[in-house]
Short mmCIF file of C-alpha atoms in Angstrom, two decimals:
data_model
loop_
_atom_site.label_atom_id
_atom_site.label_comp_id
_atom_site.label_asym_id
_atom_site.label_seq_id
_atom_site.Cartn_x
_atom_site.Cartn_y
_atom_site.Cartn_z
CA MET A 1 0.00 0.00 0.00
CA SER A 2 2.80 2.41 0.75
CA SER A 3 4.03 2.09 -2.80
CA LEU A 4 0.80 3.72 -3.96
CA ASN A 5 1.38 7.14 -2.52
CA GLU A 6 4.94 7.30 -3.77
CA GLY A 7 3.66 6.65 -7.24
CA ALA A 8 1.11 9.38 -6.84
CA THR A 9 3.28 12.10 -5.31
CA SER A 10 6.20 11.73 -7.67
CA ARG A 11 3.93 12.24 -10.67
CA PRO A 12 4.78 15.39 -12.63
CA GLY A 13 2.43 18.33 -12.73
CA SER A 14 2.12 19.22 -9.07
CA SER A 15 5.39 21.12 -8.66
CA GLY A 16 6.04 22.91 -11.92
CA PHE A 17 6.87 26.57 -11.71
CA GLU A 18 8.69 26.98 -8.41
CA ASN A 19 11.89 25.37 -9.66
CA ARG A 20 12.16 27.34 -12.87
CA ALA A 21 15.27 29.56 -12.92
CA PHE A 22 14.61 33.28 -12.63
CA VAL A 23 15.90 35.27 -15.58
CA ALA A 24 16.15 39.06 -15.35
CA TRP A 25 13.91 40.68 -17.95
CA GLU A 26 14.22 44.06 -19.58
CA PRO A 27 11.33 45.34 -21.69
CA SER A 28 12.22 45.64 -25.37
CA ALA A 29 12.24 48.92 -27.26
CA LEU A 30 8.94 47.91 -28.84
CA GLU A 31 7.31 47.38 -25.44
CA LEU A 32 8.67 50.73 -24.16
CA GLU A 33 7.18 52.47 -27.17
CA ARG A 34 3.81 50.76 -26.57
CA ARG A 35 3.85 51.87 -22.95
CA ALA A 36 4.49 55.47 -23.99
CA ILE A 37 1.52 55.31 -26.38
CA ARG A 38 -0.72 53.82 -23.68
CA ARG A 39 0.30 56.58 -21.25
CA LYS A 40 -0.57 59.20 -23.84
CA GLN A 41 -3.96 57.56 -24.44
CA ASN A 42 -4.63 57.52 -20.70
CA HIS A 43 -3.80 61.23 -20.37
CA ARG A 44 -6.20 62.05 -23.18
CA ASN A 45 -9.00 60.02 -21.55
CA VAL A 46 -8.53 61.77 -18.21
CA ILE A 47 -8.71 65.19 -19.87
CA ILE A 48 -11.88 64.28 -21.77
CA ALA A 49 -13.55 62.90 -18.61
CA SER A 50 -12.69 66.01 -16.57
CA LEU A 51 -13.84 68.41 -19.25
CA SER A 52 -17.18 66.69 -19.78
CA SER A 53 -17.80 66.45 -16.02
CA VAL A 54 -17.10 70.14 -15.47
CA LEU A 55 -19.30 71.05 -18.41
CA VAL A 56 -22.34 68.93 -17.45
CA LEU A 57 -22.25 69.42 -13.67
CA GLY A 58 -21.34 73.11 -14.00
CA THR A 59 -24.28 73.76 -16.33
CA LEU A 60 -26.66 72.03 -13.93
CA LEU A 61 -25.33 74.09 -11.01
CA VAL A 62 -25.57 77.37 -12.90
CA VAL A 63 -29.12 76.62 -14.01
CA ALA A 64 -30.14 75.83 -10.42
CA ILE A 65 -28.47 78.85 -8.81
CA THR A 66 -29.66 81.37 -11.37
CA SER A 67 -33.26 80.08 -11.24
CA PRO A 68 -35.75 82.61 -9.86
CA GLY A 69 -36.74 80.40 -6.88
CA TRP A 70 -33.20 79.52 -5.73
CA LYS A 71 -33.15 81.93 -2.81
CA SER A 72 -36.45 80.82 -1.31
CA LEU A 73 -35.60 77.17 -1.96
CA THR A 74 -32.37 77.34 0.02
CA ASP A 75 -34.21 79.14 2.82
CA THR A 76 -36.87 76.42 3.00
CA PHE A 77 -34.75 73.32 2.50
CA PHE A 78 -31.21 74.16 3.54
CA LYS A 79 -31.54 76.33 6.63
CA TRP A 80 -28.72 74.51 8.38
CA ALA A 81 -28.95 76.37 11.69
CA TYR A 82 -32.53 75.24 12.12
CA GLY A 83 -31.64 71.79 10.83
CA PHE A 84 -29.06 71.24 13.56
CA GLU A 85 -31.47 72.58 16.15
CA VAL A 86 -34.00 69.82 15.44
CA LEU A 87 -31.38 67.14 14.61
CA PRO A 88 -31.45 65.47 18.08
CA LYS A 89 -35.19 64.78 17.71
CA ILE A 90 -34.72 63.34 14.24
CA ILE A 91 -31.80 61.18 15.42
CA LEU A 92 -34.00 59.90 18.23
CA GLY A 93 -36.64 59.05 15.63
CA PHE A 94 -33.98 57.41 13.46
CA THR A 95 -33.08 54.98 16.24
CA THR A 96 -36.63 53.67 15.82
CA ASN A 97 -35.90 53.04 12.14
CA ILE A 98 -32.70 51.19 13.01
CA LEU A 99 -34.40 49.13 15.72
CA LEU A 100 -37.26 48.34 13.37
CA THR A 101 -34.80 47.31 10.67
CA ILE A 102 -32.98 44.93 13.00
CA ILE A 103 -36.15 43.28 14.28
CA ALA A 104 -37.78 43.13 10.85
CA ALA A 105 -34.65 41.76 9.16
CA THR A 106 -34.43 38.96 11.72
CA CYS A 107 -38.09 38.01 11.32
CA VAL A 108 -37.90 38.29 7.53
CA ALA A 109 -34.88 35.97 7.46
CA ILE A 110 -36.80 33.33 9.41
CA PHE A 111 -40.14 33.60 7.58
CA GLY A 112 -38.54 34.08 4.18
CA MET A 113 -36.42 30.96 4.65
CA ALA A 114 -39.43 28.95 5.86
CA ILE A 115 -41.45 29.98 2.81
CA ALA A 116 -38.57 29.31 0.40
CA LEU A 117 -37.97 25.85 1.90
CA THR A 118 -41.67 25.03 1.74
CA ARG A 119 -41.89 26.09 -1.89
CA THR A 120 -38.81 24.09 -2.95
CA SER A 121 -39.55 20.91 -0.99
CA ARG A 122 -41.13 17.97 -2.78
CA SER A 123 -42.51 16.24 0.29
CA PRO A 124 -46.13 15.19 -0.28
CA ALA A 125 -47.02 16.06 3.33
CA LEU A 126 -46.19 19.70 2.67
CA THR A 127 -48.46 20.06 -0.38
CA PRO A 128 -51.07 22.28 1.31
CA PHE A 129 -48.35 24.50 2.76
CA ARG A 130 -46.71 24.70 -0.64
CA ILE A 131 -49.96 25.99 -2.13
CA LEU A 132 -50.40 28.48 0.72
CA ALA A 133 -46.83 29.70 0.38
CA THR A 134 -47.28 30.26 -3.36
CA ILE A 135 -50.49 32.23 -2.80
CA TYR A 136 -48.80 34.24 -0.05
CA VAL A 137 -45.90 35.22 -2.25
CA ASP A 138 -48.18 36.09 -5.17
CA ILE A 139 -50.37 38.34 -3.04
CA PHE A 140 -47.83 40.18 -0.94
CA ARG A 141 -45.39 40.79 -3.75
CA GLY A 142 -48.20 42.31 -5.77
CA ILE A 143 -49.55 44.90 -3.31
CA PRO A 144 -47.82 48.24 -2.63
CA MET A 145 -46.27 48.11 0.82
CA LEU A 146 -47.94 51.36 1.84
CA LEU A 147 -51.33 49.67 1.39
CA ILE A 148 -50.27 46.68 3.48
CA ILE A 149 -49.07 49.02 6.24
CA LEU A 150 -52.43 50.81 6.20
CA LEU A 151 -54.43 47.57 6.09
CA VAL A 152 -52.50 45.98 8.95
CA GLY A 153 -52.10 49.19 10.96
CA PHE A 154 -55.74 50.23 10.85
CA GLY A 155 -57.39 46.89 10.02
CA ILE A 156 -56.15 44.74 12.88
CA PRO A 157 -57.09 47.19 15.67
CA ALA A 158 -60.51 47.55 14.01
CA LEU A 159 -61.12 43.84 14.57
CA ARG A 160 -61.16 44.61 18.31
CA LEU A 161 -59.94 41.13 19.09
CA ARG A 162 -58.68 40.52 22.58
CA GLY A 163 -54.97 39.91 22.89
CA LEU A 164 -54.15 41.67 19.64
CA THR A 165 -52.04 44.75 20.02
CA ASN A 166 -52.89 48.31 19.11
CA ASN A 167 -49.26 49.31 19.28
CA VAL A 168 -48.54 51.01 15.96
CA LEU A 169 -44.85 50.17 16.13
CA ILE A 170 -45.58 46.44 16.35
CA LEU A 171 -48.28 46.64 13.69
CA GLY A 172 -46.01 48.63 11.38
CA THR A 173 -43.17 46.14 11.84
CA THR A 174 -45.57 43.28 11.15
CA ALA A 175 -46.63 44.87 7.87
CA VAL A 176 -43.00 45.35 6.82
CA VAL A 177 -42.18 41.74 7.73
CA ILE A 178 -45.18 40.41 5.80
CA THR A 179 -44.13 42.23 2.63
CA TYR A 180 -40.42 41.62 2.78
CA SER A 181 -40.78 37.93 3.64
CA ALA A 182 -42.45 37.45 0.27
CA TYR A 183 -39.59 39.16 -1.59
CA VAL A 184 -36.82 37.48 0.36
CA ALA A 185 -38.48 34.07 0.02
CA GLU A 186 -38.29 34.40 -3.74
CA VAL A 187 -34.65 35.46 -3.66
CA LEU A 188 -33.79 32.48 -1.45
CA ARG A 189 -35.83 30.12 -3.60
CA SER A 190 -34.03 31.21 -6.75
CA GLY A 191 -30.73 30.62 -4.93
CA ILE A 192 -31.76 27.12 -3.91
CA LEU A 193 -32.83 26.32 -7.48
CA THR A 194 -29.46 27.39 -8.92
CA VAL A 195 -27.61 24.68 -7.00
CA HIS A 196 -27.09 21.95 -9.59
CA PRO A 197 -29.01 18.68 -9.03
CA SER A 198 -25.73 16.78 -9.29
CA GLN A 199 -24.71 18.31 -5.96
CA ARG A 200 -27.81 16.84 -4.38
CA ALA A 201 -27.12 13.47 -6.05
CA ALA A 202 -23.54 13.47 -4.73
CA ALA A 203 -24.71 14.21 -1.19
CA ARG A 204 -27.50 11.64 -1.27
CA SER A 205 -25.17 8.99 -2.69
CA LEU A 206 -22.94 9.52 0.36
CA GLY A 207 -25.90 8.55 2.51
CA LEU A 208 -26.85 12.05 3.69
CA SER A 209 -30.56 12.45 4.38
CA ASN A 210 -32.69 14.97 2.55
CA PHE A 211 -32.42 17.42 5.44
CA GLN A 212 -28.67 16.95 5.85
CA THR A 213 -28.22 17.51 2.11
CA LEU A 214 -30.16 20.76 2.37
CA ARG A 215 -28.35 21.90 5.50
CA HIS A 216 -24.76 21.09 4.53
CA VAL A 217 -24.68 21.11 0.75
CA VAL A 218 -27.54 23.04 -0.85
CA LEU A 219 -28.18 25.98 1.50
CA PRO A 220 -24.54 27.05 2.04
CA GLN A 221 -24.07 27.29 -1.73
CA ALA A 222 -27.45 28.94 -2.30
CA LEU A 223 -26.89 31.59 0.40
CA ARG A 224 -23.49 32.47 -0.97
CA ARG A 225 -25.01 33.12 -4.36
CA VAL A 226 -27.87 35.30 -3.13
CA THR A 227 -25.94 37.39 -0.60
CA PRO A 228 -25.70 40.41 -2.96
CA PRO A 229 -29.45 40.56 -3.75
CA LEU A 230 -30.24 39.99 -0.06
CA LEU A 231 -28.03 42.94 0.93
CA ASN A 232 -29.86 44.94 -1.71
CA ASP A 233 -33.14 44.06 -0.02
CA LEU A 234 -31.67 45.12 3.32
CA VAL A 235 -30.92 48.59 1.93
CA SER A 236 -34.52 48.85 0.69
CA LEU A 237 -35.79 47.62 4.05
CA ILE A 238 -33.97 50.40 5.91
CA LYS A 239 -35.53 53.01 3.65
CA ASP A 240 -38.98 51.44 3.75
CA THR A 241 -39.11 51.48 7.55
CA GLY A 242 -39.77 55.20 7.02
CA LEU A 243 -43.19 54.26 5.64
CA VAL A 244 -44.49 53.15 9.05
CA SER A 245 -44.53 56.85 9.99
CA ILE A 246 -47.92 56.93 8.29
CA LEU A 247 -49.32 55.01 11.28
CA GLY A 248 -47.99 57.63 13.67
CA VAL A 249 -44.78 55.87 14.70
CA THR A 250 -42.31 58.60 15.66
CA ASP A 251 -39.47 57.54 13.41
CA ALA A 252 -37.07 59.88 11.63
CA VAL A 253 -39.61 60.75 8.93
CA ARG A 254 -42.36 61.50 11.43
CA ALA A 255 -40.02 63.49 13.68
CA ALA A 256 -38.99 65.57 10.68
CA GLN A 257 -42.62 66.05 9.75
CA ILE A 258 -43.51 67.31 13.22
CA SER A 259 -40.61 69.77 13.26
CA SER A 260 -41.29 71.10 9.79
CA SER A 261 -45.02 71.55 10.35
CA ARG A 262 -44.21 73.78 13.32
CA SER A 263 -41.87 76.06 11.39
CA PHE A 264 -43.06 75.70 7.78
CA ASN A 265 -39.46 74.88 6.94
CA TYR A 266 -38.46 71.67 5.15
CA THR A 267 -34.87 71.45 6.36
CA PRO A 268 -35.78 68.66 8.87
CA TYR A 269 -36.74 66.43 5.92
CA VAL A 270 -33.33 67.00 4.38
CA MET A 271 -31.70 66.15 7.71
CA ALA A 272 -33.69 62.90 7.87
CA ALA A 273 -32.66 62.08 4.30
CA ILE A 274 -29.00 62.63 5.20
CA LEU A 275 -29.35 60.27 8.17
CA PHE A 276 -30.76 57.53 5.91
CA LEU A 277 -27.97 58.10 3.40
CA MET A 278 -25.33 57.79 6.11
CA VAL A 279 -26.44 54.20 6.60
CA THR A 280 -27.54 53.18 3.12
CA ILE A 281 -24.56 54.49 1.12
CA PRO A 282 -21.92 52.48 3.04
CA LEU A 283 -24.18 49.44 2.86
CA THR A 284 -24.64 49.89 -0.90
CA ARG A 285 -20.89 50.17 -1.40
CA PHE A 286 -20.45 47.02 0.68
CA THR A 287 -23.07 45.26 -1.45
CA ASP A 288 -21.27 46.27 -4.65
CA ARG A 289 -18.03 44.86 -3.32
CA THR A 290 -19.66 41.61 -2.24
CA MET A 291 -21.27 41.28 -5.65
CA ARG A 292 -17.94 41.86 -7.41
CA HIS A 293 -16.29 39.19 -5.28
CA ALA A 294 -19.12 36.76 -5.98
CA ILE A 295 -18.70 37.26 -9.73
CA GLU A 296 -14.94 36.83 -9.50
CA ARG A 297 -15.39 33.64 -7.52
CA GLN A 298 -17.84 32.29 -10.08
CA ASN A 299 -15.45 33.05 -12.93
CA ALA A 300 -12.63 31.35 -11.07
CA GLN A 301 -14.80 28.28 -10.67
CA GLY A 302 -15.59 28.23 -14.36
CA MET A 303 -11.89 28.16 -15.17
CA ALA A 304 -11.09 25.20 -12.94
CA MET B 1 -27.39 -16.24 0.66
CA SER B 2 -24.74 -15.97 -1.99
CA ALA B 3 -21.24 -14.54 -2.08
CA HIS B 4 -22.49 -11.96 -4.52
CA VAL B 5 -22.27 -8.42 -3.28
CA LEU B 6 -24.63 -7.18 -5.95
CA SER B 7 -27.10 -9.05 -8.05
CA LEU B 8 -29.62 -7.83 -10.60
CA VAL B 9 -32.43 -9.93 -12.00
CA GLY B 10 -34.57 -8.81 -14.93
CA VAL B 11 -34.18 -5.08 -14.26
CA ARG B 12 -36.11 -2.75 -16.55
CA LYS B 13 -36.16 1.03 -16.62
CA SER B 14 -37.93 3.45 -18.90
CA PHE B 15 -38.30 7.18 -19.09
CA GLY B 16 -41.83 7.66 -20.38
CA SER B 17 -42.20 5.54 -23.51
CA GLU B 18 -38.45 5.20 -23.99
CA VAL B 19 -37.06 1.95 -22.59
CA VAL B 20 -33.55 2.63 -21.27
CA LEU B 21 -32.76 -0.70 -19.61
CA GLU B 22 -34.35 -4.03 -20.43
CA ASP B 23 -33.94 -7.44 -18.81
CA ILE B 24 -30.66 -6.61 -17.11
CA SER B 25 -29.35 -9.52 -15.04
CA PHE B 26 -25.86 -9.98 -13.64
CA ASN B 27 -23.99 -10.81 -10.45
CA VAL B 28 -21.00 -9.09 -8.92
CA PRO B 29 -18.98 -11.43 -6.65
CA VAL B 30 -17.01 -9.90 -3.82
CA HIS B 31 -13.59 -8.34 -4.67
CA THR B 32 -14.36 -8.27 -8.39
CA ALA B 33 -14.81 -5.50 -10.92
CA THR B 34 -17.60 -5.57 -13.49
CA VAL B 35 -17.12 -3.13 -16.32
CA PHE B 36 -19.89 -1.89 -18.58
CA ILE B 37 -18.95 -0.70 -22.03
CA GLY B 38 -21.20 0.65 -24.74
CA ALA B 39 -21.99 3.71 -26.78
CA SER B 40 -23.31 6.93 -25.24
CA GLY B 41 -26.98 6.48 -24.47
CA SER B 42 -26.70 2.70 -24.14
CA GLY B 43 -27.89 2.97 -20.53
CA LYS B 44 -24.62 2.61 -18.59
CA SER B 45 -25.10 5.70 -16.42
CA THR B 46 -28.77 4.99 -15.83
CA LEU B 47 -27.87 1.48 -14.68
CA LEU B 48 -25.45 2.85 -12.07
CA ARG B 49 -27.96 5.47 -10.93
CA CYS B 50 -30.59 2.76 -10.52
CA ILE B 51 -28.23 0.60 -8.44
CA ASN B 52 -27.56 3.65 -6.22
CA LEU B 53 -31.33 4.23 -5.92
CA LEU B 54 -31.01 7.69 -7.45
CA ASP B 55 -33.49 6.50 -10.09
CA GLY B 56 -36.31 4.00 -9.51
CA ILE B 57 -36.72 0.87 -11.65
CA ASP B 58 -39.85 -0.35 -13.44
CA ASP B 59 -39.35 -4.07 -12.97
CA GLY B 60 -36.94 -6.69 -11.68
CA VAL B 61 -34.94 -6.99 -8.48
CA ILE B 62 -31.69 -5.40 -7.30
CA SER B 63 -30.10 -7.08 -4.29
CA LEU B 64 -27.21 -5.98 -2.15
CA ASP B 65 -25.67 -8.74 -0.03
CA GLY B 66 -28.77 -10.81 -0.62
CA GLN B 67 -31.16 -8.09 0.55
CA SER B 68 -33.53 -6.64 -2.00
CA ILE B 69 -32.91 -2.91 -2.25
CA SER B 70 -35.50 -2.33 -4.97
CA ASP B 71 -38.22 -2.93 -2.36
CA PRO B 72 -39.92 0.45 -1.81
CA ARG B 73 -39.98 -0.14 1.94
CA VAL B 74 -36.19 -0.14 2.39
CA ASN B 75 -34.51 2.87 3.95
CA THR B 76 -32.75 4.38 0.95
CA ASP B 77 -30.35 6.45 3.07
CA GLU B 78 -29.17 3.31 4.81
CA ILE B 79 -28.62 1.45 1.52
CA ARG B 80 -26.71 4.37 -0.03
CA ARG B 81 -24.31 4.32 2.89
CA LYS B 82 -23.16 0.91 1.72
CA LEU B 83 -22.64 2.14 -1.83
CA GLY B 84 -20.03 4.62 -2.95
CA MET B 85 -20.62 6.50 -6.16
CA VAL B 86 -18.21 8.56 -8.25
CA PHE B 87 -19.58 10.76 -11.01
CA GLN B 88 -18.29 11.84 -14.39
CA SER B 89 -18.41 15.50 -13.32
CA PHE B 90 -16.72 14.91 -9.90
CA ASN B 91 -19.52 16.76 -8.03
CA LEU B 92 -17.25 17.85 -5.22
CA PHE B 93 -18.86 20.37 -2.87
CA PRO B 94 -17.29 23.68 -4.01
CA HIS B 95 -17.87 25.47 -0.69
CA MET B 96 -15.91 22.91 1.31
CA THR B 97 -12.20 22.13 1.48
CA VAL B 98 -10.94 18.74 0.37
CA MET B 99 -10.86 17.65 4.02
CA GLU B 100 -14.42 18.84 4.62
CA ASN B 101 -15.61 17.07 1.46
CA VAL B 102 -14.10 13.81 2.62
CA THR B 103 -15.22 14.02 6.26
CA LEU B 104 -18.81 15.26 5.68
CA ALA B 105 -20.41 11.83 5.39
CA PRO B 106 -18.32 10.08 8.09
CA ILE B 107 -19.28 12.85 10.57
CA ARG B 108 -22.92 13.35 9.59
CA VAL B 109 -23.87 9.87 8.49
CA GLN B 110 -21.68 7.52 10.48
CA GLY B 111 -21.50 9.71 13.56
CA LEU B 112 -17.71 9.83 13.81
CA THR B 113 -16.19 12.65 15.84
CA LYS B 114 -14.52 15.37 13.81
CA SER B 115 -11.03 14.35 14.92
CA ASP B 116 -11.61 10.64 14.18
CA ALA B 117 -13.05 11.45 10.78
CA GLU B 118 -10.15 13.76 9.97
CA GLU B 119 -7.60 11.21 11.05
CA GLN B 120 -9.20 8.59 8.85
CA ALA B 121 -9.48 11.04 5.96
CA ALA B 122 -5.85 12.11 6.32
CA GLU B 123 -4.83 8.47 6.06
CA LEU B 124 -6.81 8.04 2.84
CA LEU B 125 -5.52 11.32 1.37
CA LYS B 126 -1.96 10.34 2.22
CA ARG B 127 -2.36 6.95 0.64
CA PHE B 128 -3.43 8.57 -2.63
CA GLY B 129 -0.88 11.39 -2.49
CA LEU B 130 -3.32 14.21 -1.83
CA LEU B 131 -2.63 15.05 1.80
CA ASP B 132 -1.00 18.38 0.86
CA LYS B 133 -4.30 19.41 -0.77
CA ALA B 134 -6.40 18.78 2.37
CA LYS B 135 -6.98 22.47 3.05
CA SER B 136 -7.51 23.46 -0.61
CA TYR B 137 -10.87 24.17 -2.17
CA PRO B 138 -11.84 22.03 -5.18
CA ASP B 139 -11.47 24.90 -7.67
CA ARG B 140 -7.76 25.06 -6.88
CA LEU B 141 -7.26 21.42 -7.93
CA SER B 142 -6.72 19.94 -11.37
CA GLY B 143 -9.48 17.80 -12.85
CA GLY B 144 -7.56 14.61 -12.08
CA GLN B 145 -6.99 15.66 -8.47
CA GLN B 146 -10.66 16.58 -8.10
CA GLN B 147 -11.75 13.20 -9.36
CA ARG B 148 -9.31 11.42 -7.03
CA VAL B 149 -10.72 13.43 -4.12
CA ALA B 150 -14.21 12.37 -5.23
CA ILE B 151 -13.06 8.73 -5.14
CA ILE B 152 -11.57 9.20 -1.68
CA ARG B 153 -14.77 10.90 -0.51
CA SER B 154 -16.80 7.88 -1.56
CA LEU B 155 -14.30 5.53 0.10
CA ALA B 156 -14.49 7.39 3.41
CA VAL B 157 -17.84 5.80 4.27
CA ARG B 158 -16.25 2.34 3.75
CA PRO B 159 -18.71 1.20 1.09
CA ARG B 160 -19.40 -2.44 0.27
CA LEU B 161 -19.50 -1.57 -3.41
CA LEU B 162 -18.12 1.28 -5.46
CA LEU B 163 -19.98 2.59 -8.51
CA LEU B 164 -17.81 4.52 -10.96
CA ASP B 165 -19.68 6.35 -13.70
CA GLU B 166 -17.39 7.28 -16.60
CA ILE B 167 -15.05 8.92 -14.16
CA THR B 168 -12.45 9.89 -16.78
CA SER B 169 -14.75 11.28 -19.47
CA ALA B 170 -14.39 14.88 -18.33
CA LEU B 171 -10.58 14.72 -18.11
CA ASP B 172 -7.88 15.41 -20.65
CA PRO B 173 -5.75 12.38 -21.63
CA VAL B 174 -2.83 13.28 -19.36
CA LEU B 175 -5.04 13.45 -16.26
CA VAL B 176 -6.91 10.25 -17.14
CA ASN B 177 -3.92 8.14 -16.14
CA GLU B 178 -3.62 9.36 -12.57
CA VAL B 179 -7.29 8.59 -11.98
CA LEU B 180 -7.09 5.17 -13.60
CA SER B 181 -4.05 4.23 -11.55
CA THR B 182 -6.04 5.14 -8.43
CA VAL B 183 -8.77 2.74 -9.52
CA ARG B 184 -6.20 0.01 -10.23
CA ASP B 185 -4.93 0.49 -6.67
CA LEU B 186 -8.44 0.07 -5.32
CA LYS B 187 -8.87 -3.08 -7.35
CA ARG B 188 -5.63 -4.45 -5.92
CA ASP B 189 -6.91 -3.69 -2.42
CA GLY B 190 -9.94 -5.88 -3.12
CA MET B 191 -12.66 -3.26 -3.56
CA THR B 192 -15.78 -4.59 -5.26
CA MET B 193 -16.66 -2.30 -8.15
CA VAL B 194 -19.09 -1.68 -10.98
CA LEU B 195 -17.77 0.69 -13.63
CA ALA B 196 -19.00 2.34 -16.77
CA THR B 197 -16.19 3.46 -19.04
CA HIS B 198 -15.04 4.38 -22.53
CA GLU B 199 -11.44 3.41 -21.80
CA MET B 200 -11.06 -0.08 -23.31
CA GLY B 201 -7.42 -0.50 -22.32
CA PHE B 202 -8.31 0.33 -18.73
CA ALA B 203 -11.35 -1.97 -18.87
CA LYS B 204 -9.07 -4.83 -19.86
CA GLN B 205 -6.74 -4.10 -16.94
CA VAL B 206 -9.23 -3.95 -14.10
CA ALA B 207 -12.25 -5.95 -15.25
CA ASP B 208 -13.02 -9.44 -14.09
CA GLU B 209 -16.08 -9.34 -16.26
CA VAL B 210 -16.98 -7.04 -19.13
CA CYS B 211 -20.58 -6.46 -20.21
CA PHE B 212 -21.41 -4.80 -23.50
CA LEU B 213 -24.62 -2.76 -23.29
CA HIS B 214 -26.48 -2.01 -26.48
CA LYS B 215 -29.73 -0.05 -26.44
CA GLY B 216 -30.39 -0.98 -22.82
CA ARG B 217 -29.64 -4.69 -23.14
CA ILE B 218 -26.58 -6.73 -22.22
CA VAL B 219 -25.75 -8.32 -25.56
CA GLU B 220 -22.39 -9.84 -24.65
CA TRP B 221 -20.54 -10.55 -21.46
CA GLY B 222 -17.51 -12.49 -20.35
CA SER B 223 -13.84 -12.08 -19.56
CA PRO B 224 -12.20 -8.90 -20.88
CA GLU B 225 -10.06 -10.92 -23.29
CA GLN B 226 -13.11 -12.57 -24.74
CA VAL B 227 -15.40 -9.51 -25.04
CA ILE B 228 -12.86 -6.86 -26.00
CA ASP B 229 -10.29 -8.89 -27.96
CA SER B 230 -12.51 -11.44 -29.69
CA PRO B 231 -16.14 -10.33 -29.50
CA ARG B 232 -18.70 -12.76 -30.90
CA ASP B 233 -21.75 -10.54 -31.27
CA PRO B 234 -21.71 -8.39 -34.44
CA ARG B 235 -22.97 -5.38 -32.44
CA THR B 236 -20.02 -5.65 -30.07
CA GLN B 237 -17.66 -6.04 -33.01
CA ASP B 238 -19.11 -2.94 -34.64
CA PHE B 239 -18.86 -0.88 -31.43
CA LEU B 240 -15.27 -1.91 -30.76
CA LYS B 241 -14.34 -1.22 -34.39
CA ARG B 242 -15.63 2.32 -34.00
CA VAL B 243 -13.85 2.78 -30.68
CA HIS B 244 -10.69 1.51 -32.33
CA GLU B 245 -11.05 3.97 -35.17
CA ALA B 246 -11.43 6.76 -32.64
CA GLY B 247 -8.10 5.70 -31.17
CA ARG B 248 -9.35 4.77 -27.71
CA LEU B 249 -8.28 1.11 -27.74
#
């Protein structure tokens, strides 16, 4: 038996490049000339890009500033002194948005996964649930979220059932979870379906049960593939938590609304927008990076 | 109770109206290798998938160690633990390292501790010269290395029978050899195997019995010398002539 591994390790192919002698290399005159041309081309591109940016953005700025309403617009929307005065209230409201995002994201992950697993399973016992899950997704992906927030927020208290809450924060979160679970379930389902059946066959042929195959082979690969779209949904979720303000939840949007209705100045809205951007822009950049890595990884796999 | 590890009697399989396997009967004694040859679409892969219970059969009986495994009441997970299968396209788990690929089933299915499973896996990897790749992901390995890892993965559950489905078809000629030598080593160690292959030279080296499949039927079987070197059935002769022309003999 020991002769086997010697045969295998001494086979060529595994240790190729390391032993090759290093030879000093000087670029040829031709290559130097090509580099000079490329540098020149690069310079030209930079100049064109700068010129066109200055032209387009400058025109837009000039048009805005010279417009007849510019003065009153800056007074109403960008009165920074007033903005900073009300900022603490808006930040306090914004913590509600963040809290709501965290709770909703957790619930959505659980419900979305449950729905996706139900829809992709082939177990005969789950047939009725599969039908229900399909109907659920069809309905809640097809209704504007604002309507669902209104229906849940005002509909459930109107039932006057004992034990059901009238807390608008909870009702608002519920509405957000209902809607986003439908979206996220579909993203997860598409991820599960992209895992090739041969992976399942390999796992089953090793004796893994259906559940073990799902848990150790299918889901890890599926989740990796859908991480970018899921992060995308998270960015939308953060923004959409602002919609629950319609029920009277004092989030950042509502706080801004209260401040601005007192002073007839819209700067609080701008402050709220900036707060949202401070969270969503880094998250969007992070999503872009994750997506780029995912694509690179996929390409690397294709080459193997 | 016979000494046959695997035995098929009158197995039939169809996909819709298309009959893929018809009246397939053969026995695989312990420590022997049965090799199926035949053109693409002759039913070789389907036969192996049926034996591994990945596809159901329409008629006949498949028995493993005398127990019928085509009975719908058997626990398929339990049967599959006794069978190792290696696929044409390797099917390694891309999100796991080589070590994790090999230890997944021993840990999850056989209930070994992680350290026991890793020790056993390291031994197997060392034996086949792949221990230095234990921490690598499959996409960093050559095709031949990936297929050898797939073989080791199927060996890690200590199967009674190994099913090898055209395991060299996706490899370039240089890499084919390292995989085939691995299989020859297994044969020498006494592993019972059923193989489907296009490599006639290799079939002659490892087979105890060669079966020629044509349109879902076994039309000729016997020793490798008899079936490959002096086939009697005109269909076998025609197939081997074409293989020879393609330079694979």
